Amino acid sequence: MASNEYWANRIFNKYVKLRQSSDKVFVTYGDLAEMIGRQGEHRLLGAPLDLVRAICEKEKLPDIATVVIDQKSLKSGEMKPSPKALEKYGSWPGLRAEQARVLAFDWNTVDVE
């Protein structure tokens, strides 16, 4: 079975490629699971997304995990990520600022596999 590190790198690479080829910013857990070949396993993405946060921090990139949201949040327009993301940024304004960084960042400057 693949490790959380494997899935974190796959999430990172797939998201960067998505941003390099489209204007899509927010991704649901279900869509993300499908993108990385884990269709129906969206509930298992928590640990890999924690590692994605670490990758982004290490590379001094915006936190991709802040734009992974659930279907209900997408439909309501709330665009709310996991409670861990809100906790990390301490407040809604802090979280929204990080989401804005993800939105504004030029992902074409990032090399991925």
PDB file of N, CA and C in Angstrom:
ATOM      1  N   MET A   1       0.843  -1.186   0.000  1.00  0.00           N
ATOM      2  CA  MET A   1       0.000   0.000   0.000  1.00  0.00           C
ATOM      3  C   MET A   1       0.889   1.251   0.000  1.00  0.00           C
ATOM      4  N   ALA A   2       0.510   2.229  -0.777  1.00  0.00           N
ATOM      5  CA  ALA A   2       1.289   3.462  -0.891  1.00  0.00           C
ATOM      6  C   ALA A   2       1.226   4.252   0.413  1.00  0.00           C
ATOM      7  N   SER A   3       2.303   4.979   0.692  1.00  0.00           N
ATOM      8  CA  SER A   3       2.404   5.750   1.929  1.00  0.00           C
ATOM      9  C   SER A   3       1.704   7.101   1.803  1.00  0.00           C
ATOM     10  N   ASN A   4       1.483   7.731   2.937  1.00  0.00           N
ATOM     11  CA  ASN A   4       0.912   9.074   2.940  1.00  0.00           C
ATOM     12  C   ASN A   4       1.812  10.055   2.196  1.00  0.00           C
ATOM     13  N   GLU A   5       3.120   9.847   2.276  1.00  0.00           N
ATOM     14  CA  GLU A   5       4.059  10.712   1.562  1.00  0.00           C
ATOM     15  C   GLU A   5       3.848  10.593   0.050  1.00  0.00           C
ATOM     16  N   TYR A   6       3.647   9.366  -0.416  1.00  0.00           N
ATOM     17  CA  TYR A   6       3.381   9.139  -1.833  1.00  0.00           C
ATOM     18  C   TYR A   6       2.135   9.917  -2.260  1.00  0.00           C
ATOM     19  N   TRP A   7       1.045   9.783  -1.481  1.00  0.00           N
ATOM     20  CA  TRP A   7      -0.203  10.444  -1.837  1.00  0.00           C
ATOM     21  C   TRP A   7      -0.077  11.955  -1.730  1.00  0.00           C
ATOM     22  N   ALA A   8       0.696  12.436  -0.759  1.00  0.00           N
ATOM     23  CA  ALA A   8       0.900  13.880  -0.620  1.00  0.00           C
ATOM     24  C   ALA A   8       1.609  14.446  -1.849  1.00  0.00           C
ATOM     25  N   ASN A   9       2.640  13.758  -2.298  1.00  0.00           N
ATOM     26  CA  ASN A   9       3.350  14.207  -3.498  1.00  0.00           C
ATOM     27  C   ASN A   9       2.458  14.140  -4.728  1.00  0.00           C
ATOM     28  N   ARG A  10       1.637  13.124  -4.788  1.00  0.00           N
ATOM     29  CA  ARG A  10       0.703  12.994  -5.924  1.00  0.00           C
ATOM     30  C   ARG A  10      -0.322  14.137  -5.903  1.00  0.00           C
ATOM     31  N   ILE A  11      -0.856  14.444  -4.722  1.00  0.00           N
ATOM     32  CA  ILE A  11      -1.796  15.563  -4.596  1.00  0.00           C
ATOM     33  C   ILE A  11      -1.128  16.861  -5.026  1.00  0.00           C
ATOM     34  N   PHE A  12       0.066  17.104  -4.510  1.00  0.00           N
ATOM     35  CA  PHE A  12       0.788  18.330  -4.839  1.00  0.00           C
ATOM     36  C   PHE A  12       0.983  18.441  -6.351  1.00  0.00           C
ATOM     37  N   ASN A  13       1.506  17.396  -6.967  1.00  0.00           N
ATOM     38  CA  ASN A  13       1.772  17.424  -8.409  1.00  0.00           C
ATOM     39  C   ASN A  13       0.499  17.595  -9.230  1.00  0.00           C
ATOM     40  N   LYS A  14      -0.546  16.872  -8.884  1.00  0.00           N
ATOM     41  CA  LYS A  14      -1.803  16.964  -9.636  1.00  0.00           C
ATOM     42  C   LYS A  14      -2.432  18.345  -9.494  1.00  0.00           C
ATOM     43  N   TYR A  15      -2.386  18.916  -8.286  1.00  0.00           N
ATOM     44  CA  TYR A  15      -2.983  20.237  -8.100  1.00  0.00           C
ATOM     45  C   TYR A  15      -2.196  21.286  -8.894  1.00  0.00           C
ATOM     46  N   VAL A  16      -0.886  21.241  -8.830  1.00  0.00           N
ATOM     47  CA  VAL A  16      -0.081  22.210  -9.575  1.00  0.00           C
ATOM     48  C   VAL A  16      -0.357  22.084 -11.075  1.00  0.00           C
ATOM     49  N   LYS A  17      -0.419  20.866 -11.581  1.00  0.00           N
ATOM     50  CA  LYS A  17      -0.730  20.661 -13.003  1.00  0.00           C
ATOM     51  C   LYS A  17      -2.126  21.186 -13.348  1.00  0.00           C
ATOM     52  N   LEU A  18      -3.078  20.980 -12.449  1.00  0.00           N
ATOM     53  CA  LEU A  18      -4.429  21.507 -12.656  1.00  0.00           C
ATOM     54  C   LEU A  18      -4.390  23.017 -12.799  1.00  0.00           C
ATOM     55  N   ARG A  19      -3.682  23.687 -11.904  1.00  0.00           N
ATOM     56  CA  ARG A  19      -3.609  25.149 -11.942  1.00  0.00           C
ATOM     57  C   ARG A  19      -2.830  25.646 -13.148  1.00  0.00           C
ATOM     58  N   GLN A  20      -1.886  24.858 -13.629  1.00  0.00           N
ATOM     59  CA  GLN A  20      -1.117  25.250 -14.806  1.00  0.00           C
ATOM     60  C   GLN A  20      -1.936  25.126 -16.083  1.00  0.00           C
ATOM     61  N   SER A  21      -2.991  24.310 -16.038  1.00  0.00           N
ATOM     62  CA  SER A  21      -3.761  24.070 -17.253  1.00  0.00           C
ATOM     63  C   SER A  21      -5.194  24.597 -17.203  1.00  0.00           C
ATOM     64  N   SER A  22      -5.606  25.172 -16.064  1.00  0.00           N
ATOM     65  CA  SER A  22      -6.975  25.677 -15.956  1.00  0.00           C
ATOM     66  C   SER A  22      -7.050  26.804 -14.929  1.00  0.00           C
ATOM     67  N   ASP A  23      -8.215  27.412 -14.856  1.00  0.00           N
ATOM     68  CA  ASP A  23      -8.456  28.474 -13.878  1.00  0.00           C
ATOM     69  C   ASP A  23      -9.085  27.943 -12.598  1.00  0.00           C
ATOM     70  N   LYS A  24      -9.291  26.649 -12.519  1.00  0.00           N
ATOM     71  CA  LYS A  24      -9.929  26.050 -11.345  1.00  0.00           C
ATOM     72  C   LYS A  24      -9.026  26.206 -10.129  1.00  0.00           C
ATOM     73  N   VAL A  25      -9.602  26.691  -9.026  1.00  0.00           N
ATOM     74  CA  VAL A  25      -8.837  26.894  -7.799  1.00  0.00           C
ATOM     75  C   VAL A  25      -9.285  25.908  -6.725  1.00  0.00           C
ATOM     76  N   PHE A  26     -10.576  25.884  -6.428  1.00  0.00           N
ATOM     77  CA  PHE A  26     -11.104  25.028  -5.379  1.00  0.00           C
ATOM     78  C   PHE A  26     -11.397  23.641  -5.925  1.00  0.00           C
ATOM     79  N   VAL A  27     -11.063  22.621  -5.135  1.00  0.00           N
ATOM     80  CA  VAL A  27     -11.246  21.231  -5.518  1.00  0.00           C
ATOM     81  C   VAL A  27     -11.936  20.518  -4.360  1.00  0.00           C
ATOM     82  N   THR A  28     -12.963  19.750  -4.674  1.00  0.00           N
ATOM     83  CA  THR A  28     -13.614  18.988  -3.608  1.00  0.00           C
ATOM     84  C   THR A  28     -12.757  17.761  -3.267  1.00  0.00           C
ATOM     85  N   TYR A  29     -12.987  17.241  -2.077  1.00  0.00           N
ATOM     86  CA  TYR A  29     -12.276  16.021  -1.674  1.00  0.00           C
ATOM     87  C   TYR A  29     -12.533  14.899  -2.672  1.00  0.00           C
ATOM     88  N   GLY A  30     -13.763  14.777  -3.128  1.00  0.00           N
ATOM     89  CA  GLY A  30     -14.098  13.736  -4.091  1.00  0.00           C
ATOM     90  C   GLY A  30     -13.364  13.911  -5.402  1.00  0.00           C
ATOM     91  N   ASP A  31     -13.335  15.142  -5.920  1.00  0.00           N
ATOM     92  CA  ASP A  31     -12.615  15.403  -7.169  1.00  0.00           C
ATOM     93  C   ASP A  31     -11.123  15.136  -7.006  1.00  0.00           C
ATOM     94  N   LEU A  32     -10.579  15.549  -5.862  1.00  0.00           N
ATOM     95  CA  LEU A  32      -9.157  15.336  -5.604  1.00  0.00           C
ATOM     96  C   LEU A  32      -8.842  13.843  -5.547  1.00  0.00           C
ATOM     97  N   ALA A  33      -9.684  13.077  -4.849  1.00  0.00           N
ATOM     98  CA  ALA A  33      -9.472  11.631  -4.768  1.00  0.00           C
ATOM     99  C   ALA A  33      -9.468  11.015  -6.166  1.00  0.00           C
ATOM    100  N   GLU A  34     -10.388  11.460  -7.004  1.00  0.00           N
ATOM    101  CA  GLU A  34     -10.437  10.952  -8.371  1.00  0.00           C
ATOM    102  C   GLU A  34      -9.189  11.361  -9.154  1.00  0.00           C
ATOM    103  N   MET A  35      -8.746  12.599  -8.980  1.00  0.00           N
ATOM    104  CA  MET A  35      -7.565  13.100  -9.690  1.00  0.00           C
ATOM    105  C   MET A  35      -6.322  12.264  -9.394  1.00  0.00           C
ATOM    106  N   ILE A  36      -6.214  11.774  -8.156  1.00  0.00           N
ATOM    107  CA  ILE A  36      -5.005  11.045  -7.775  1.00  0.00           C
ATOM    108  C   ILE A  36      -5.178   9.527  -7.852  1.00  0.00           C
ATOM    109  N   GLY A  37      -6.319   9.080  -8.378  1.00  0.00           N
ATOM    110  CA  GLY A  37      -6.539   7.658  -8.549  1.00  0.00           C
ATOM    111  C   GLY A  37      -7.068   6.940  -7.317  1.00  0.00           C
ATOM    112  N   ARG A  38      -7.759   7.678  -6.442  1.00  0.00           N
ATOM    113  CA  ARG A  38      -8.337   7.079  -5.235  1.00  0.00           C
ATOM    114  C   ARG A  38      -9.837   7.347  -5.184  1.00  0.00           C
ATOM    115  N   GLN A  39     -10.500   7.158  -6.295  1.00  0.00           N
ATOM    116  CA  GLN A  39     -11.929   7.439  -6.380  1.00  0.00           C
ATOM    117  C   GLN A  39     -12.681   6.738  -5.257  1.00  0.00           C
ATOM    118  N   GLY A  40     -13.558   7.490  -4.590  1.00  0.00           N
ATOM    119  CA  GLY A  40     -14.343   6.961  -3.489  1.00  0.00           C
ATOM    120  C   GLY A  40     -13.611   6.919  -2.161  1.00  0.00           C
ATOM    121  N   GLU A  41     -12.365   7.321  -2.139  1.00  0.00           N
ATOM    122  CA  GLU A  41     -11.564   7.283  -0.912  1.00  0.00           C
ATOM    123  C   GLU A  41     -11.274   8.684  -0.374  1.00  0.00           C
ATOM    124  N   HIS A  42     -12.155   9.621  -0.644  1.00  0.00           N
ATOM    125  CA  HIS A  42     -11.912  11.009  -0.248  1.00  0.00           C
ATOM    126  C   HIS A  42     -11.784  11.188   1.258  1.00  0.00           C
ATOM    127  N   ARG A  43     -12.358  10.304   2.037  1.00  0.00           N
ATOM    128  CA  ARG A  43     -12.261  10.418   3.490  1.00  0.00           C
ATOM    129  C   ARG A  43     -10.871  10.047   4.005  1.00  0.00           C
ATOM    130  N   LEU A  44     -10.045   9.503   3.156  1.00  0.00           N
ATOM    131  CA  LEU A  44      -8.697   9.079   3.548  1.00  0.00           C
ATOM    132  C   LEU A  44      -7.619  10.102   3.178  1.00  0.00           C
ATOM    133  N   LEU A  45      -8.011  11.299   2.802  1.00  0.00           N
ATOM    134  CA  LEU A  45      -7.047  12.294   2.327  1.00  0.00           C
ATOM    135  C   LEU A  45      -6.488  13.198   3.429  1.00  0.00           C
ATOM    136  N   GLY A  46      -6.985  13.079   4.647  1.00  0.00           N
ATOM    137  CA  GLY A  46      -6.562  13.975   5.726  1.00  0.00           C
ATOM    138  C   GLY A  46      -5.064  13.957   5.991  1.00  0.00           C
ATOM    139  N   ALA A  47      -4.505  12.787   6.222  1.00  0.00           N
ATOM    140  CA  ALA A  47      -3.070  12.695   6.519  1.00  0.00           C
ATOM    141  C   ALA A  47      -2.212  13.153   5.337  1.00  0.00           C
ATOM    142  N   PRO A  48      -2.525  12.727   4.104  1.00  0.00           N
ATOM    143  CA  PRO A  48      -1.733  13.247   2.986  1.00  0.00           C
ATOM    144  C   PRO A  48      -1.838  14.773   2.841  1.00  0.00           C
ATOM    145  N   LEU A  49      -3.018  15.337   3.104  1.00  0.00           N
ATOM    146  CA  LEU A  49      -3.147  16.800   3.003  1.00  0.00           C
ATOM    147  C   LEU A  49      -2.345  17.515   4.074  1.00  0.00           C
ATOM    148  N   ASP A  50      -2.212  16.915   5.247  1.00  0.00           N
ATOM    149  CA  ASP A  50      -1.330  17.490   6.272  1.00  0.00           C
ATOM    150  C   ASP A  50       0.103  17.554   5.749  1.00  0.00           C
ATOM    151  N   LEU A  51       0.513  16.517   5.042  1.00  0.00           N
ATOM    152  CA  LEU A  51       1.856  16.500   4.463  1.00  0.00           C
ATOM    153  C   LEU A  51       1.985  17.480   3.302  1.00  0.00           C
ATOM    154  N   VAL A  52       0.906  17.702   2.566  1.00  0.00           N
ATOM    155  CA  VAL A  52       0.924  18.707   1.498  1.00  0.00           C
ATOM    156  C   VAL A  52       1.186  20.080   2.103  1.00  0.00           C
ATOM    157  N   ARG A  53       0.562  20.363   3.243  1.00  0.00           N
ATOM    158  CA  ARG A  53       0.823  21.635   3.936  1.00  0.00           C
ATOM    159  C   ARG A  53       2.314  21.789   4.221  1.00  0.00           C
ATOM    160  N   ALA A  54       2.939  20.709   4.674  1.00  0.00           N
ATOM    161  CA  ALA A  54       4.371  20.742   4.984  1.00  0.00           C
ATOM    162  C   ALA A  54       5.206  20.960   3.722  1.00  0.00           C
ATOM    163  N   ILE A  55       4.817  20.318   2.622  1.00  0.00           N
ATOM    164  CA  ILE A  55       5.528  20.517   1.351  1.00  0.00           C
ATOM    165  C   ILE A  55       5.448  21.981   0.942  1.00  0.00           C
ATOM    166  N   CYS A  56       4.251  22.533   0.995  1.00  0.00           N
ATOM    167  CA  CYS A  56       4.063  23.933   0.591  1.00  0.00           C
ATOM    168  C   CYS A  56       4.872  24.868   1.485  1.00  0.00           C
ATOM    169  N   GLU A  57       4.861  24.601   2.776  1.00  0.00           N
ATOM    170  CA  GLU A  57       5.616  25.441   3.711  1.00  0.00           C
ATOM    171  C   GLU A  57       7.114  25.356   3.421  1.00  0.00           C
ATOM    172  N   LYS A  58       7.615  24.149   3.222  1.00  0.00           N
ATOM    173  CA  LYS A  58       9.039  23.944   2.934  1.00  0.00           C
ATOM    174  C   LYS A  58       9.451  24.661   1.646  1.00  0.00           C
ATOM    175  N   GLU A  59       8.590  24.600   0.636  1.00  0.00           N
ATOM    176  CA  GLU A  59       8.896  25.206  -0.664  1.00  0.00           C
ATOM    177  C   GLU A  59       8.514  26.686  -0.733  1.00  0.00           C
ATOM    178  N   LYS A  60       7.989  27.208   0.386  1.00  0.00           N
ATOM    179  CA  LYS A  60       7.541  28.606   0.469  1.00  0.00           C
ATOM    180  C   LYS A  60       6.465  28.917  -0.576  1.00  0.00           C
ATOM    181  N   LEU A  61       5.522  27.986  -0.688  1.00  0.00           N
ATOM    182  CA  LEU A  61       4.399  28.123  -1.610  1.00  0.00           C
ATOM    183  C   LEU A  61       3.106  28.285  -0.821  1.00  0.00           C
ATOM    184  N   PRO A  62       2.079  28.845  -1.434  1.00  0.00           N
ATOM    185  CA  PRO A  62       0.779  28.922  -0.770  1.00  0.00           C
ATOM    186  C   PRO A  62       0.274  27.521  -0.421  1.00  0.00           C
ATOM    187  N   ASP A  63      -0.500  27.429   0.633  1.00  0.00           N
ATOM    188  CA  ASP A  63      -0.985  26.163   1.171  1.00  0.00           C
ATOM    189  C   ASP A  63      -2.148  25.616   0.344  1.00  0.00           C
ATOM    190  N   ILE A  64      -1.861  24.646  -0.489  1.00  0.00           N
ATOM    191  CA  ILE A  64      -2.848  24.012  -1.356  1.00  0.00           C
ATOM    192  C   ILE A  64      -4.003  23.418  -0.558  1.00  0.00           C
ATOM    193  N   ALA A  65      -3.720  22.902   0.622  1.00  0.00           N
ATOM    194  CA  ALA A  65      -4.754  22.230   1.423  1.00  0.00           C
ATOM    195  C   ALA A  65      -5.900  23.174   1.791  1.00  0.00           C
ATOM    196  N   THR A  66      -5.677  24.485   1.736  1.00  0.00           N
ATOM    197  CA  THR A  66      -6.743  25.433   2.081  1.00  0.00           C
ATOM    198  C   THR A  66      -7.818  25.533   1.013  1.00  0.00           C
ATOM    199  N   VAL A  67      -7.543  24.993  -0.160  1.00  0.00           N
ATOM    200  CA  VAL A  67      -8.538  25.082  -1.242  1.00  0.00           C
ATOM    201  C   VAL A  67      -9.170  23.732  -1.571  1.00  0.00           C
ATOM    202  N   VAL A  68      -8.932  22.745  -0.718  1.00  0.00           N
ATOM    203  CA  VAL A  68      -9.596  21.449  -0.840  1.00  0.00           C
ATOM    204  C   VAL A  68     -10.787  21.498   0.117  1.00  0.00           C
ATOM    205  N   ILE A  69     -11.974  21.389  -0.454  1.00  0.00           N
ATOM    206  CA  ILE A  69     -13.207  21.623   0.316  1.00  0.00           C
ATOM    207  C   ILE A  69     -14.199  20.498   0.092  1.00  0.00           C
ATOM    208  N   ASP A  70     -15.225  20.446   0.944  1.00  0.00           N
ATOM    209  CA  ASP A  70     -16.233  19.401   0.724  1.00  0.00           C
ATOM    210  C   ASP A  70     -17.307  19.905  -0.243  1.00  0.00           C
ATOM    211  N   GLN A  71     -18.061  18.964  -0.780  1.00  0.00           N
ATOM    212  CA  GLN A  71     -19.091  19.252  -1.789  1.00  0.00           C
ATOM    213  C   GLN A  71     -20.129  20.243  -1.265  1.00  0.00           C
ATOM    214  N   LYS A  72     -20.557  20.063  -0.026  1.00  0.00           N
ATOM    215  CA  LYS A  72     -21.563  20.938   0.581  1.00  0.00           C
ATOM    216  C   LYS A  72     -21.064  22.381   0.633  1.00  0.00           C
ATOM    217  N   SER A  73     -19.819  22.551   1.021  1.00  0.00           N
ATOM    218  CA  SER A  73     -19.215  23.878   1.104  1.00  0.00           C
ATOM    219  C   SER A  73     -19.121  24.527  -0.277  1.00  0.00           C
ATOM    220  N   LEU A  74     -18.820  23.725  -1.288  1.00  0.00           N
ATOM    221  CA  LEU A  74     -18.755  24.238  -2.658  1.00  0.00           C
ATOM    222  C   LEU A  74     -20.126  24.716  -3.111  1.00  0.00           C
ATOM    223  N   LYS A  75     -21.142  23.889  -2.870  1.00  0.00           N
ATOM    224  CA  LYS A  75     -22.497  24.235  -3.295  1.00  0.00           C
ATOM    225  C   LYS A  75     -23.032  25.474  -2.578  1.00  0.00           C
ATOM    226  N   SER A  76     -22.665  25.642  -1.309  1.00  0.00           N
ATOM    227  CA  SER A  76     -23.153  26.796  -0.543  1.00  0.00           C
ATOM    228  C   SER A  76     -22.348  28.060  -0.841  1.00  0.00           C
ATOM    229  N   GLY A  77     -21.181  27.897  -1.457  1.00  0.00           N
ATOM    230  CA  GLY A  77     -20.317  29.043  -1.736  1.00  0.00           C
ATOM    231  C   GLY A  77     -19.429  29.431  -0.569  1.00  0.00           C
ATOM    232  N   GLU A  78     -19.468  28.637   0.500  1.00  0.00           N
ATOM    233  CA  GLU A  78     -18.678  28.952   1.702  1.00  0.00           C
ATOM    234  C   GLU A  78     -17.183  28.690   1.492  1.00  0.00           C
ATOM    235  N   MET A  79     -16.834  27.708   0.671  1.00  0.00           N
ATOM    236  CA  MET A  79     -15.449  27.353   0.343  1.00  0.00           C
ATOM    237  C   MET A  79     -14.622  27.098   1.603  1.00  0.00           C
ATOM    238  N   LYS A  80     -15.167  26.275   2.468  1.00  0.00           N
ATOM    239  CA  LYS A  80     -14.570  25.988   3.768  1.00  0.00           C
ATOM    240  C   LYS A  80     -13.748  24.703   3.711  1.00  0.00           C
ATOM    241  N   PRO A  81     -12.435  24.799   4.008  1.00  0.00           N
ATOM    242  CA  PRO A  81     -11.601  23.595   4.059  1.00  0.00           C
ATOM    243  C   PRO A  81     -11.763  22.880   5.404  1.00  0.00           C
ATOM    244  N   SER A  82     -10.869  21.980   5.677  1.00  0.00           N
ATOM    245  CA  SER A  82     -10.930  21.192   6.908  1.00  0.00           C
ATOM    246  C   SER A  82     -10.747  22.072   8.141  1.00  0.00           C
ATOM    247  N   PRO A  83     -11.237  21.603   9.286  1.00  0.00           N
ATOM    248  CA  PRO A  83     -11.021  22.344  10.531  1.00  0.00           C
ATOM    249  C   PRO A  83      -9.535  22.557  10.836  1.00  0.00           C
ATOM    250  N   LYS A  84      -8.673  21.624  10.402  1.00  0.00           N
ATOM    251  CA  LYS A  84      -7.231  21.790  10.623  1.00  0.00           C
ATOM    252  C   LYS A  84      -6.695  23.032   9.918  1.00  0.00           C
ATOM    253  N   ALA A  85      -7.213  23.314   8.741  1.00  0.00           N
ATOM    254  CA  ALA A  85      -6.767  24.501   8.003  1.00  0.00           C
ATOM    255  C   ALA A  85      -7.170  25.764   8.751  1.00  0.00           C
ATOM    256  N   LEU A  86      -8.403  25.802   9.208  1.00  0.00           N
ATOM    257  CA  LEU A  86      -8.869  26.966   9.970  1.00  0.00           C
ATOM    258  C   LEU A  86      -8.048  27.120  11.243  1.00  0.00           C
ATOM    259  N   GLU A  87      -7.772  26.018  11.907  1.00  0.00           N
ATOM    260  CA  GLU A  87      -6.963  26.045  13.132  1.00  0.00           C
ATOM    261  C   GLU A  87      -5.559  26.573  12.850  1.00  0.00           C
ATOM    262  N   LYS A  88      -4.958  26.123  11.754  1.00  0.00           N
ATOM    263  CA  LYS A  88      -3.590  26.552  11.421  1.00  0.00           C
ATOM    264  C   LYS A  88      -3.506  28.057  11.203  1.00  0.00           C
ATOM    265  N   TYR A  89      -4.517  28.624  10.560  1.00  0.00           N
ATOM    266  CA  TYR A  89      -4.470  30.056  10.239  1.00  0.00           C
ATOM    267  C   TYR A  89      -5.159  30.912  11.291  1.00  0.00           C
ATOM    268  N   GLY A  90      -5.736  30.283  12.310  1.00  0.00           N
ATOM    269  CA  GLY A  90      -6.203  30.984  13.490  1.00  0.00           C
ATOM    270  C   GLY A  90      -7.511  31.738  13.398  1.00  0.00           C
ATOM    271  N   SER A  91      -7.966  31.992  12.200  1.00  0.00           N
ATOM    272  CA  SER A  91      -9.193  32.772  12.040  1.00  0.00           C
ATOM    273  C   SER A  91      -9.635  32.701  10.589  1.00  0.00           C
ATOM    274  N   TRP A  92     -10.878  33.090  10.369  1.00  0.00           N
ATOM    275  CA  TRP A  92     -11.362  33.148   8.986  1.00  0.00           C
ATOM    276  C   TRP A  92     -10.572  34.133   8.152  1.00  0.00           C
ATOM    277  N   PRO A  93     -10.266  35.338   8.669  1.00  0.00           N
ATOM    278  CA  PRO A  93      -9.468  36.256   7.838  1.00  0.00           C
ATOM    279  C   PRO A  93      -8.103  35.674   7.457  1.00  0.00           C
ATOM    280  N   GLY A  94      -7.457  34.980   8.388  1.00  0.00           N
ATOM    281  CA  GLY A  94      -6.167  34.358   8.085  1.00  0.00           C
ATOM    282  C   GLY A  94      -6.295  33.263   7.046  1.00  0.00           C
ATOM    283  N   LEU A  95      -7.341  32.461   7.179  1.00  0.00           N
ATOM    284  CA  LEU A  95      -7.589  31.390   6.219  1.00  0.00           C
ATOM    285  C   LEU A  95      -7.908  31.961   4.844  1.00  0.00           C
ATOM    286  N   ARG A  96      -8.770  32.948   4.803  1.00  0.00           N
ATOM    287  CA  ARG A  96      -9.129  33.554   3.510  1.00  0.00           C
ATOM    288  C   ARG A  96      -7.911  34.203   2.853  1.00  0.00           C
ATOM    289  N   ALA A  97      -7.020  34.772   3.648  1.00  0.00           N
ATOM    290  CA  ALA A  97      -5.799  35.366   3.093  1.00  0.00           C
ATOM    291  C   ALA A  97      -4.928  34.293   2.441  1.00  0.00           C
ATOM    292  N   GLU A  98      -4.856  33.122   3.070  1.00  0.00           N
ATOM    293  CA  GLU A  98      -4.059  32.034   2.487  1.00  0.00           C
ATOM    294  C   GLU A  98      -4.727  31.494   1.227  1.00  0.00           C
ATOM    295  N   GLN A  99      -6.046  31.381   1.235  1.00  0.00           N
ATOM    296  CA  GLN A  99      -6.747  30.964   0.018  1.00  0.00           C
ATOM    297  C   GLN A  99      -6.501  31.968  -1.104  1.00  0.00           C
ATOM    298  N   ALA A 100      -6.461  33.246  -0.770  1.00  0.00           N
ATOM    299  CA  ALA A 100      -6.193  34.281  -1.775  1.00  0.00           C
ATOM    300  C   ALA A 100      -4.778  34.130  -2.338  1.00  0.00           C
ATOM    301  N   ARG A 101      -3.832  33.747  -1.494  1.00  0.00           N
ATOM    302  CA  ARG A 101      -2.464  33.499  -1.973  1.00  0.00           C
ATOM    303  C   ARG A 101      -2.449  32.355  -2.984  1.00  0.00           C
ATOM    304  N   VAL A 102      -3.209  31.293  -2.696  1.00  0.00           N
ATOM    305  CA  VAL A 102      -3.290  30.156  -3.626  1.00  0.00           C
ATOM    306  C   VAL A 102      -3.886  30.625  -4.953  1.00  0.00           C
ATOM    307  N   LEU A 103      -4.924  31.424  -4.868  1.00  0.00           N
ATOM    308  CA  LEU A 103      -5.593  31.944  -6.061  1.00  0.00           C
ATOM    309  C   LEU A 103      -4.664  32.816  -6.896  1.00  0.00           C
ATOM    310  N   ALA A 104      -3.924  33.705  -6.254  1.00  0.00           N
ATOM    311  CA  ALA A 104      -3.114  34.697  -6.961  1.00  0.00           C
ATOM    312  C   ALA A 104      -1.758  34.165  -7.431  1.00  0.00           C
ATOM    313  N   PHE A 105      -1.308  33.087  -6.869  1.00  0.00           N
ATOM    314  CA  PHE A 105       0.033  32.579  -7.165  1.00  0.00           C
ATOM    315  C   PHE A 105       0.142  32.099  -8.613  1.00  0.00           C
ATOM    316  N   ASP A 106       1.289  32.333  -9.231  1.00  0.00           N
ATOM    317  CA  ASP A 106       1.560  31.857 -10.587  1.00  0.00           C
ATOM    318  C   ASP A 106       2.128  30.439 -10.502  1.00  0.00           C
ATOM    319  N   TRP A 107       1.265  29.456 -10.614  1.00  0.00           N
ATOM    320  CA  TRP A 107       1.679  28.055 -10.479  1.00  0.00           C
ATOM    321  C   TRP A 107       2.529  27.576 -11.648  1.00  0.00           C
ATOM    322  N   ASN A 108       2.597  28.357 -12.714  1.00  0.00           N
ATOM    323  CA  ASN A 108       3.464  28.002 -13.846  1.00  0.00           C
ATOM    324  C   ASN A 108       4.931  28.097 -13.488  1.00  0.00           C
ATOM    325  N   THR A 109       5.259  28.708 -12.373  1.00  0.00           N
ATOM    326  CA  THR A 109       6.644  28.835 -11.936  1.00  0.00           C
ATOM    327  C   THR A 109       7.118  27.622 -11.149  1.00  0.00           C
ATOM    328  N   VAL A 110       6.231  26.659 -10.905  1.00  0.00           N
ATOM    329  CA  VAL A 110       6.554  25.479 -10.098  1.00  0.00           C
ATOM    330  C   VAL A 110       6.796  24.293 -11.017  1.00  0.00           C
ATOM    331  N   ASP A 111       7.921  23.621 -10.833  1.00  0.00           N
ATOM    332  CA  ASP A 111       8.233  22.428 -11.602  1.00  0.00           C
ATOM    333  C   ASP A 111       7.652  21.213 -10.895  1.00  0.00           C
ATOM    334  N   VAL A 112       6.928  20.401 -11.646  1.00  0.00           N
ATOM    335  CA  VAL A 112       6.366  19.162 -11.109  1.00  0.00           C
ATOM    336  C   VAL A 112       6.673  18.017 -12.062  1.00  0.00           C
ATOM    337  N   GLU A 113       6.548  16.813 -11.521  1.00  0.00           N
ATOM    338  CA  GLU A 113       6.821  15.601 -12.307  1.00  0.00           C
ATOM    339  C   GLU A 113       5.735  15.349 -13.325  1.00  0.00           C
TER     340      GLU A 113
END
